[in-house]
């Protein structure tokens, strides 16, 4: 596809969107003016960074995440902040990808979708947050999905 060859994430001049007639689009064809979240999604999807798996024995849940910084620091932050009401997060595996790290993270999420449940927790500053990257499954199931998407070279 031309967008891939040119390494472009957005384009203009396509068919006007049905909602407001905008012509700015993401690579996937979504209107980035009506839903600006498509901008962040597209940028995150193509970024380099670490895809990691963390696990909480107490919560019996896995978190599949993406970070452009260090995964060890990210998982330490998850534990110290009580992410998803769990304070025992431990880093299981991570892999650095030169591109499309966010897209790979979302691929793993889709394989684990049946284990996803809504989790709301209160951050230390009192703000409630909904966790969307937490999967209530055995660690082996989360690792299986991780390995299906990523090569095992870490």
CSV table of N, CA and C in Angstrom, one decimal:
chain,number,residue,atom,x,y,z
A,1,UNK,N,0.8,-1.2,0.0
A,1,UNK,CA,0.0,0.0,0.0
A,1,UNK,C,0.9,1.3,0.0
A,2,UNK,N,0.4,2.3,-0.7
A,2,UNK,CA,1.1,3.5,-0.8
A,2,UNK,C,1.4,4.2,0.5
A,3,UNK,N,0.5,4.2,1.4
A,3,UNK,CA,0.7,4.9,2.7
A,3,UNK,C,1.8,4.2,3.4
A,4,UNK,N,1.9,2.9,3.4
A,4,UNK,CA,3.0,2.2,4.0
A,4,UNK,C,4.4,2.5,3.3
A,5,UNK,N,4.4,2.5,2.0
A,5,UNK,CA,5.6,2.7,1.3
A,5,UNK,C,6.1,4.1,1.6
A,6,UNK,N,5.2,5.1,1.7
A,6,UNK,CA,5.7,6.5,2.0
A,6,UNK,C,5.8,6.7,3.5
A,7,UNK,N,5.5,5.8,4.3
A,7,UNK,CA,5.6,5.9,5.8
A,7,UNK,C,4.7,7.1,6.2
A,8,UNK,N,3.5,7.2,5.7
A,8,UNK,CA,2.6,8.3,6.1
A,8,UNK,C,1.5,7.7,7.0
A,9,UNK,N,1.1,8.5,7.9
A,9,UNK,CA,0.1,8.0,8.9
A,9,UNK,C,-1.3,8.7,8.7
A,10,UNK,N,-1.3,9.8,8.0
A,10,UNK,CA,-2.5,10.6,7.8
A,10,UNK,C,-2.5,11.1,6.3
A,11,UNK,N,-3.7,11.4,5.8
A,11,UNK,CA,-3.8,12.0,4.5
A,11,UNK,C,-5.0,12.9,4.5
A,12,UNK,N,-5.0,13.8,3.5
A,12,UNK,CA,-6.2,14.7,3.3
A,12,UNK,C,-6.7,14.6,1.8
A,13,UNK,N,-7.9,15.0,1.7
A,13,UNK,CA,-8.5,15.0,0.3
A,13,UNK,C,-9.3,13.7,0.0
A,14,UNK,N,-9.5,12.8,1.0
A,14,UNK,CA,-10.3,11.7,0.7
A,14,UNK,C,-11.8,12.0,0.7
A,15,UNK,N,-12.6,11.0,0.6
A,15,UNK,CA,-14.0,11.3,0.6
A,15,UNK,C,-14.4,12.0,1.9
A,16,UNK,N,-15.3,12.9,1.9
A,16,UNK,CA,-15.7,13.6,3.1
A,16,UNK,C,-16.4,12.7,4.1
A,17,UNK,N,-16.1,12.9,5.4
A,17,UNK,CA,-16.8,12.0,6.4
A,17,UNK,C,-18.2,12.3,6.4
A,18,UNK,N,-19.0,11.3,6.8
A,18,UNK,CA,-20.5,11.5,6.8
A,18,UNK,C,-21.0,12.4,8.0
A,19,UNK,N,-20.2,12.5,9.0
A,19,UNK,CA,-20.6,13.3,10.2
A,19,UNK,C,-20.5,14.8,9.9
A,20,UNK,N,-19.4,15.3,9.4
A,20,UNK,CA,-19.2,16.8,9.2
A,20,UNK,C,-18.5,17.2,7.9
A,21,UNK,N,-18.2,16.2,7.0
A,21,UNK,CA,-17.6,16.6,5.8
A,21,UNK,C,-16.1,16.8,5.8
A,22,UNK,N,-15.4,16.4,6.9
A,22,UNK,CA,-14.0,16.5,6.9
A,22,UNK,C,-13.3,15.6,6.0
A,23,UNK,N,-12.1,16.0,5.5
A,23,UNK,CA,-11.3,15.1,4.6
A,23,UNK,C,-10.0,14.7,5.2
A,24,UNK,N,-9.7,15.0,6.4
A,24,UNK,CA,-8.4,14.5,7.0
A,24,UNK,C,-8.7,13.1,7.6
A,25,UNK,N,-7.8,12.2,7.2
A,25,UNK,CA,-8.0,10.8,7.5
A,25,UNK,C,-6.8,10.1,8.1
A,26,UNK,N,-7.0,9.1,8.9
A,26,UNK,CA,-5.9,8.3,9.3
A,26,UNK,C,-5.6,7.3,8.2
A,27,UNK,N,-4.5,6.6,8.3
A,27,UNK,CA,-4.1,5.6,7.4
A,27,UNK,C,-5.2,4.6,7.2
A,28,UNK,N,-6.0,4.3,8.2
A,28,UNK,CA,-7.1,3.3,8.2
A,28,UNK,C,-8.4,3.9,7.6
A,29,UNK,N,-8.3,5.2,7.3
A,29,UNK,CA,-9.5,5.9,6.7
A,29,UNK,C,-10.4,6.5,7.7
A,30,UNK,N,-10.1,6.6,8.9
A,30,UNK,CA,-11.0,7.2,9.9
A,30,UNK,C,-10.8,8.7,10.0
A,31,UNK,N,-11.8,9.5,10.2
A,31,UNK,CA,-11.8,10.9,10.3
A,31,UNK,C,-11.0,11.3,11.6
A,32,UNK,N,-9.9,12.0,11.4
A,32,UNK,CA,-9.2,12.4,12.6
A,32,UNK,C,-9.6,13.8,13.2
A,33,UNK,N,-10.6,14.4,12.5
A,33,UNK,CA,-11.2,15.6,13.1
A,33,UNK,C,-12.3,15.3,14.0
A,34,UNK,N,-13.2,14.4,13.6
A,34,UNK,CA,-14.3,14.0,14.4
A,34,UNK,C,-13.9,13.2,15.6
A,35,UNK,N,-12.9,12.4,15.5
A,35,UNK,CA,-12.4,11.6,16.6
A,35,UNK,C,-10.9,11.7,16.7
A,36,UNK,N,-10.4,12.7,17.5
A,36,UNK,CA,-9.0,13.0,17.6
A,36,UNK,C,-8.2,11.8,18.2
A,37,UNK,N,-8.9,10.9,18.9
A,37,UNK,CA,-8.2,9.7,19.5
A,37,UNK,C,-7.6,8.9,18.4
A,38,UNK,N,-8.1,9.0,17.1
A,38,UNK,CA,-7.5,8.3,16.0
A,38,UNK,C,-6.1,8.7,15.7
A,39,UNK,N,-5.8,10.0,16.0
A,39,UNK,CA,-4.4,10.5,15.9
A,39,UNK,C,-3.5,9.8,16.8
A,40,UNK,N,-3.8,9.7,18.1
A,40,UNK,CA,-3.0,9.1,19.1
A,40,UNK,C,-2.8,7.6,18.8
A,41,UNK,N,-4.0,7.0,18.4
A,41,UNK,CA,-4.0,5.5,18.1
A,41,UNK,C,-3.0,5.2,17.0
A,42,UNK,N,-3.1,6.0,15.9
A,42,UNK,CA,-2.2,5.8,14.8
A,42,UNK,C,-0.7,6.0,15.1
A,43,UNK,N,-0.4,7.1,15.9
A,43,UNK,CA,0.9,7.4,16.2
A,43,UNK,C,1.5,6.3,17.2
A,44,UNK,N,0.7,5.9,18.1
A,44,UNK,CA,1.1,4.8,19.1
A,44,UNK,C,1.3,3.5,18.3
A,45,UNK,N,0.4,3.2,17.4
A,45,UNK,CA,0.5,1.9,16.7
A,45,UNK,C,1.9,1.8,16.0
A,46,UNK,N,2.4,2.9,15.4
A,46,UNK,CA,3.6,2.8,14.6
A,46,UNK,C,4.9,3.0,15.3
A,47,UNK,N,4.8,3.4,16.6
A,47,UNK,CA,6.0,3.8,17.4
A,47,UNK,C,6.9,2.6,17.7
A,48,UNK,N,8.2,2.9,17.9
A,48,UNK,CA,9.1,1.9,18.5
A,48,UNK,C,8.9,1.9,20.0
A,49,UNK,N,9.3,0.8,20.6
A,49,UNK,CA,9.2,0.8,22.1
A,49,UNK,C,9.1,-0.7,22.6
A,50,UNK,N,8.9,-0.8,23.8
A,50,UNK,CA,8.8,-2.1,24.5
A,50,UNK,C,7.4,-2.6,24.6
A,51,UNK,N,7.1,-3.8,24.3
A,51,UNK,CA,5.9,-4.5,24.6
A,51,UNK,C,6.2,-5.4,25.7
A,52,UNK,N,5.4,-5.3,26.8
A,52,UNK,CA,5.7,-6.1,27.9
A,52,UNK,C,4.5,-6.9,28.5
A,53,UNK,N,4.8,-7.9,29.3
A,53,UNK,CA,3.8,-8.5,30.0
A,53,UNK,C,4.1,-8.5,31.5
A,54,UNK,N,3.2,-8.1,32.3
A,54,UNK,CA,3.3,-8.0,33.8
A,54,UNK,C,2.2,-8.9,34.3
A,55,UNK,N,2.5,-9.5,35.5
A,55,UNK,CA,1.5,-10.3,36.1
A,55,UNK,C,1.3,-10.1,37.6
A,56,UNK,N,0.1,-10.1,38.0
A,56,UNK,CA,-0.2,-10.0,39.5
A,56,UNK,C,-0.8,-11.3,40.0
A,57,UNK,N,0.0,-12.0,40.9
A,57,UNK,CA,-0.5,-13.2,41.4
A,57,UNK,C,-1.7,-13.0,42.3
A,58,UNK,N,-1.7,-11.9,43.1
A,58,UNK,CA,-2.9,-11.6,43.9
A,58,UNK,C,-4.2,-11.4,43.1
A,59,UNK,N,-4.0,-10.6,42.0
A,59,UNK,CA,-5.2,-10.4,41.2
A,59,UNK,C,-5.5,-11.5,40.2
A,60,UNK,N,-4.5,-12.4,40.0
A,60,UNK,CA,-4.7,-13.4,39.0
A,60,UNK,C,-4.9,-12.8,37.6
A,61,UNK,N,-4.2,-11.8,37.3
A,61,UNK,CA,-4.4,-11.1,36.0
A,61,UNK,C,-3.0,-10.6,35.4
A,62,UNK,N,-3.1,-10.5,34.1
A,62,UNK,CA,-1.9,-10.1,33.3
A,62,UNK,C,-2.2,-8.7,32.7
A,63,UNK,N,-1.2,-7.9,32.6
A,63,UNK,CA,-1.2,-6.6,31.9
A,63,UNK,C,-0.3,-6.7,30.7
A,64,UNK,N,-0.8,-6.4,29.6
A,64,UNK,CA,0.0,-6.4,28.3
A,64,UNK,C,0.1,-4.9,28.0
A,65,UNK,N,1.3,-4.4,28.0
A,65,UNK,CA,1.5,-2.9,27.8
A,65,UNK,C,2.5,-2.6,26.8
A,66,UNK,N,2.6,-1.3,26.6
A,66,UNK,CA,3.6,-0.7,25.7
A,66,UNK,C,4.2,0.5,26.4
A,67,UNK,N,5.5,0.7,26.3
A,67,UNK,CA,6.1,1.8,26.9
A,67,UNK,C,7.3,2.2,26.0
A,68,UNK,N,7.6,3.5,25.9
A,68,UNK,CA,8.8,3.9,25.1
A,68,UNK,C,9.9,4.0,26.1
A,69,UNK,N,9.7,4.0,27.4
A,69,UNK,CA,10.7,4.1,28.4
A,69,UNK,C,11.0,2.6,28.8
A,70,UNK,N,11.7,2.5,29.9
A,70,UNK,CA,12.0,1.1,30.4
A,70,UNK,C,10.9,0.4,31.0
A,71,UNK,N,10.7,-0.9,30.6
A,71,UNK,CA,9.6,-1.7,31.1
A,71,UNK,C,9.7,-2.0,32.6
A,72,UNK,N,10.9,-2.1,33.1
A,72,UNK,CA,11.1,-2.4,34.6
A,72,UNK,C,10.6,-1.3,35.4
A,73,UNK,N,10.9,0.0,35.0
A,73,UNK,CA,10.4,1.1,35.7
A,73,UNK,C,8.9,1.2,35.6
A,74,UNK,N,8.3,0.9,34.4
A,74,UNK,CA,6.9,1.0,34.2
A,74,UNK,C,6.2,0.0,35.1
A,75,UNK,N,6.7,-1.2,35.2
A,75,UNK,CA,6.0,-2.2,36.1
A,75,UNK,C,6.2,-1.8,37.5
A,76,UNK,N,7.3,-1.3,37.9
A,76,UNK,CA,7.5,-0.8,39.3
A,76,UNK,C,6.5,0.3,39.6
A,77,UNK,N,6.2,1.2,38.6
A,77,UNK,CA,5.2,2.2,38.8
A,77,UNK,C,3.8,1.6,39.0
A,78,UNK,N,3.5,0.6,38.2
A,78,UNK,CA,2.2,-0.1,38.3
A,78,UNK,C,2.0,-0.7,39.7
A,79,UNK,N,3.0,-1.3,40.2
A,79,UNK,CA,2.9,-1.9,41.5
A,79,UNK,C,2.8,-0.8,42.6
A,80,UNK,N,3.6,0.3,42.5
A,80,UNK,CA,3.6,1.3,43.5
A,80,UNK,C,2.3,2.1,43.5
A,81,UNK,N,1.7,2.2,42.3
A,81,UNK,CA,0.4,3.0,42.2
A,81,UNK,C,-0.8,2.1,42.4
A,82,UNK,N,-0.6,0.8,42.6
A,82,UNK,CA,-1.8,-0.1,42.8
A,82,UNK,C,-2.7,-0.2,41.6
A,83,UNK,N,-2.0,-0.2,40.4
A,83,UNK,CA,-2.8,-0.3,39.2
A,83,UNK,C,-3.7,-1.5,39.2
A,84,UNK,N,-5.0,-1.3,38.8
A,84,UNK,CA,-6.0,-2.3,38.8
A,84,UNK,C,-6.2,-3.0,40.1
A,85,UNK,N,-6.0,-2.2,41.2
A,85,UNK,CA,-6.1,-2.6,42.6
A,85,UNK,C,-5.2,-3.8,42.9
A,86,UNK,N,-4.0,-3.8,42.3
A,86,UNK,CA,-3.0,-4.8,42.6
A,86,UNK,C,-1.7,-4.1,42.9
A,87,UNK,N,-1.0,-4.5,43.9
A,87,UNK,CA,0.3,-3.9,44.2
A,87,UNK,C,1.5,-4.9,44.0
A,88,UNK,N,1.2,-6.1,43.5
A,88,UNK,CA,2.3,-7.1,43.3
A,88,UNK,C,2.6,-7.4,41.9
A,89,UNK,N,2.5,-6.4,41.0
A,89,UNK,CA,2.9,-6.6,39.6
A,89,UNK,C,4.4,-6.9,39.5
A,90,UNK,N,4.6,-7.9,38.6
A,90,UNK,CA,6.0,-8.2,38.4
A,90,UNK,C,6.2,-8.4,36.8
A,91,UNK,N,7.3,-8.0,36.4
A,91,UNK,CA,7.6,-8.0,35.0
A,91,UNK,C,8.0,-9.5,34.6
A,92,UNK,N,7.3,-10.0,33.6
A,92,UNK,CA,7.5,-11.3,33.1
A,92,UNK,C,8.4,-11.4,31.9
A,93,UNK,N,8.0,-10.5,30.9
A,93,UNK,CA,8.8,-10.6,29.7
A,93,UNK,C,8.6,-9.2,29.0
A,94,UNK,N,9.6,-8.9,28.2
A,94,UNK,CA,9.5,-7.7,27.4
A,94,UNK,C,10.3,-7.8,26.1
A,95,UNK,N,9.9,-7.1,25.1
A,95,UNK,CA,10.7,-7.1,23.8
A,95,UNK,C,10.7,-5.7,23.3
A,96,UNK,N,11.8,-5.3,22.8
A,96,UNK,CA,11.9,-4.0,22.1
A,96,UNK,C,11.7,-4.2,20.6
A,97,UNK,N,10.8,-3.3,20.1
A,97,UNK,CA,10.5,-3.4,18.6
A,97,UNK,C,10.9,-2.0,18.0
A,98,UNK,N,11.5,-2.1,16.9
A,98,UNK,CA,11.9,-0.9,16.1
A,98,UNK,C,10.8,-0.1,15.6
A,99,UNK,N,9.6,-0.8,15.4
A,99,UNK,CA,8.4,-0.1,14.8
A,99,UNK,C,7.2,-1.0,15.2
A,100,UNK,N,6.1,-0.3,15.1
A,100,UNK,CA,4.8,-1.0,15.3
A,100,UNK,C,4.6,-1.7,16.6
A,101,UNK,N,5.2,-1.2,17.7
A,101,UNK,CA,5.1,-1.8,19.0
A,101,UNK,C,3.7,-1.7,19.5
A,102,UNK,N,3.1,-0.5,19.3
A,102,UNK,CA,1.7,-0.3,19.7
A,102,UNK,C,0.7,-1.3,19.0
A,103,UNK,N,1.0,-1.5,17.7
A,103,UNK,CA,0.1,-2.4,16.9
A,103,UNK,C,0.3,-3.8,17.5
A,104,UNK,N,1.5,-4.2,17.8
A,104,UNK,CA,1.7,-5.6,18.4
A,104,UNK,C,1.0,-5.7,19.7
A,105,UNK,N,1.1,-4.7,20.5
A,105,UNK,CA,0.4,-4.7,21.8
A,105,UNK,C,-1.1,-4.9,21.6
A,106,UNK,N,-1.7,-4.2,20.7
A,106,UNK,CA,-3.2,-4.4,20.4
A,106,UNK,C,-3.5,-5.7,19.8
A,107,UNK,N,-2.6,-6.3,19.1
A,107,UNK,CA,-2.8,-7.7,18.6
A,107,UNK,C,-2.8,-8.7,19.7
A,108,UNK,N,-2.0,-8.5,20.7
A,108,UNK,CA,-2.0,-9.4,21.8
A,108,UNK,C,-3.3,-9.2,22.6
A,109,UNK,N,-3.7,-8.0,22.8
A,109,UNK,CA,-5.0,-7.7,23.4
A,109,UNK,C,-6.1,-8.4,22.8
A,110,UNK,N,-6.1,-8.4,21.4
A,110,UNK,CA,-7.3,-9.0,20.7
A,110,UNK,C,-7.3,-10.5,21.0
A,111,UNK,N,-6.1,-11.2,21.1
A,111,UNK,CA,-6.1,-12.6,21.4
A,111,UNK,C,-6.6,-12.9,22.8
A,112,UNK,N,-6.4,-12.0,23.7
A,112,UNK,CA,-6.8,-12.2,25.1
A,112,UNK,C,-8.2,-11.5,25.4
A,113,UNK,N,-8.9,-11.1,24.4
A,113,UNK,CA,-10.1,-10.3,24.6
A,113,UNK,C,-11.1,-11.0,25.5
A,114,UNK,N,-11.3,-12.3,25.4
A,114,UNK,CA,-12.3,-13.0,26.2
A,114,UNK,C,-12.0,-13.0,27.7
A,115,UNK,N,-10.7,-12.6,28.1
A,115,UNK,CA,-10.3,-12.5,29.5
A,115,UNK,C,-10.4,-11.1,30.1
A,116,UNK,N,-10.8,-10.2,29.2
A,116,UNK,CA,-10.8,-8.8,29.6
A,116,UNK,C,-12.0,-8.5,30.4
A,117,UNK,N,-11.8,-7.8,31.5
A,117,UNK,CA,-13.0,-7.3,32.4
A,117,UNK,C,-12.7,-5.9,32.7
A,118,UNK,N,-13.8,-5.2,32.9
A,118,UNK,CA,-13.7,-3.8,33.4
A,118,UNK,C,-13.2,-3.7,34.8
A,119,UNK,N,-12.1,-2.9,35.0
A,119,UNK,CA,-11.5,-2.7,36.3
A,119,UNK,C,-11.4,-1.2,36.5
A,120,UNK,N,-11.9,-0.7,37.6
A,120,UNK,CA,-11.8,0.7,37.9
A,120,UNK,C,-11.0,0.7,39.2
A,121,UNK,N,-10.0,1.6,39.3
A,121,UNK,CA,-9.3,1.8,40.6
A,121,UNK,C,-9.1,3.2,40.8
A,122,UNK,N,-8.8,3.6,42.1
A,122,UNK,CA,-8.6,4.9,42.4
A,122,UNK,C,-7.1,5.2,42.6
A,123,UNK,N,-6.6,6.1,41.8
A,123,UNK,CA,-5.2,6.5,41.9
A,123,UNK,C,-4.9,7.2,43.2
A,124,UNK,N,-3.6,7.3,43.5
A,124,UNK,CA,-3.2,8.0,44.8
A,124,UNK,C,-3.7,9.4,44.9
A,125,UNK,N,-4.0,10.0,43.7
A,125,UNK,CA,-4.4,11.4,43.8
A,125,UNK,C,-6.0,11.5,43.8
A,126,UNK,N,-6.6,10.3,44.0
A,126,UNK,CA,-8.1,10.3,44.1
A,126,UNK,C,-8.8,10.2,42.8
A,127,UNK,N,-8.2,10.2,41.7
A,127,UNK,CA,-8.8,10.1,40.4
A,127,UNK,C,-9.1,8.6,40.1
A,128,UNK,N,-10.3,8.4,39.6
A,128,UNK,CA,-10.7,7.0,39.2
A,128,UNK,C,-10.2,6.8,37.8
A,129,UNK,N,-9.7,5.6,37.6
A,129,UNK,CA,-9.2,5.2,36.3
A,129,UNK,C,-9.7,3.9,35.9
A,130,UNK,N,-10.1,3.7,34.6
A,130,UNK,CA,-10.6,2.4,34.1
A,130,UNK,C,-9.4,1.8,33.4
A,131,UNK,N,-9.1,0.6,33.8
A,131,UNK,CA,-8.0,-0.2,33.2
A,131,UNK,C,-8.6,-1.0,32.0
A,132,UNK,N,-7.9,-0.9,30.9
A,132,UNK,CA,-8.4,-1.7,29.7
A,132,UNK,C,-7.4,-2.7,29.2
A,133,UNK,N,-6.2,-2.7,29.9
A,133,UNK,CA,-5.2,-3.6,29.4
A,133,UNK,C,-4.9,-4.8,30.4
A,134,UNK,N,-5.9,-5.1,31.2
A,134,UNK,CA,-5.8,-6.1,32.2
A,134,UNK,C,-6.7,-7.3,31.8
A,135,UNK,N,-6.1,-8.5,31.9
A,135,UNK,CA,-6.7,-9.7,31.4
A,135,UNK,C,-6.7,-10.8,32.5
A,136,UNK,N,-7.8,-11.3,32.9
A,136,UNK,CA,-8.0,-12.2,34.1
A,136,UNK,C,-7.8,-13.6,33.5
A,137,UNK,N,-6.6,-14.1,33.5
A,137,UNK,CA,-6.3,-15.4,32.9
A,137,UNK,C,-5.0,-15.9,33.6
A,138,UNK,N,-4.7,-17.2,33.3
A,138,UNK,CA,-3.5,-17.8,33.8
A,138,UNK,C,-2.3,-17.1,33.1
A,139,UNK,N,-1.2,-17.1,33.8
A,139,UNK,CA,0.0,-16.5,33.2
A,139,UNK,C,0.3,-17.2,31.9
A,140,UNK,N,0.2,-18.6,31.9
A,140,UNK,CA,0.5,-19.3,30.7
A,140,UNK,C,-0.3,-18.9,29.5
A,141,UNK,N,-1.6,-18.6,29.7
A,141,UNK,CA,-2.4,-18.1,28.6
A,141,UNK,C,-2.0,-16.8,28.0
A,142,UNK,N,-1.6,-15.9,28.9
A,142,UNK,CA,-1.1,-14.6,28.5
A,142,UNK,C,0.2,-14.7,27.8
A,143,UNK,N,1.1,-15.6,28.3
A,143,UNK,CA,2.4,-15.8,27.6
A,143,UNK,C,2.2,-16.4,26.2
A,144,UNK,N,1.2,-17.3,26.1
A,144,UNK,CA,0.9,-17.9,24.8
A,144,UNK,C,0.5,-16.9,23.8
A,145,UNK,N,-0.3,-16.0,24.1
A,145,UNK,CA,-0.8,-14.9,23.2
A,145,UNK,C,0.4,-14.0,22.9
A,146,UNK,N,1.2,-13.7,23.9
A,146,UNK,CA,2.4,-12.9,23.7
A,146,UNK,C,3.4,-13.5,22.7
A,147,UNK,N,3.6,-14.8,22.8
A,147,UNK,CA,4.5,-15.5,21.9
A,147,UNK,C,3.9,-15.7,20.5
A,148,UNK,N,2.6,-15.8,20.4
A,148,UNK,CA,2.0,-15.9,19.1
A,148,UNK,C,2.3,-14.6,18.3
A,149,UNK,N,2.3,-13.5,18.9
A,149,UNK,CA,2.5,-12.2,18.2
A,149,UNK,C,4.0,-11.8,18.1
A,150,UNK,N,4.7,-12.1,19.2
A,150,UNK,CA,6.1,-11.6,19.2
A,150,UNK,C,7.1,-12.8,19.1
A,151,UNK,N,8.2,-12.6,18.5
A,151,UNK,CA,9.2,-13.6,18.5
A,151,UNK,C,9.9,-13.7,19.9
A,152,UNK,N,10.4,-14.8,20.3
A,152,UNK,CA,11.0,-14.9,21.6
A,152,UNK,C,12.5,-14.7,21.6
A,153,UNK,N,12.8,-13.4,21.6
A,153,UNK,CA,14.3,-13.1,21.5
A,153,UNK,C,14.7,-12.2,22.6
A,154,UNK,N,14.0,-12.2,23.7
A,154,UNK,CA,14.5,-11.4,24.9
A,154,UNK,C,14.9,-12.3,26.0
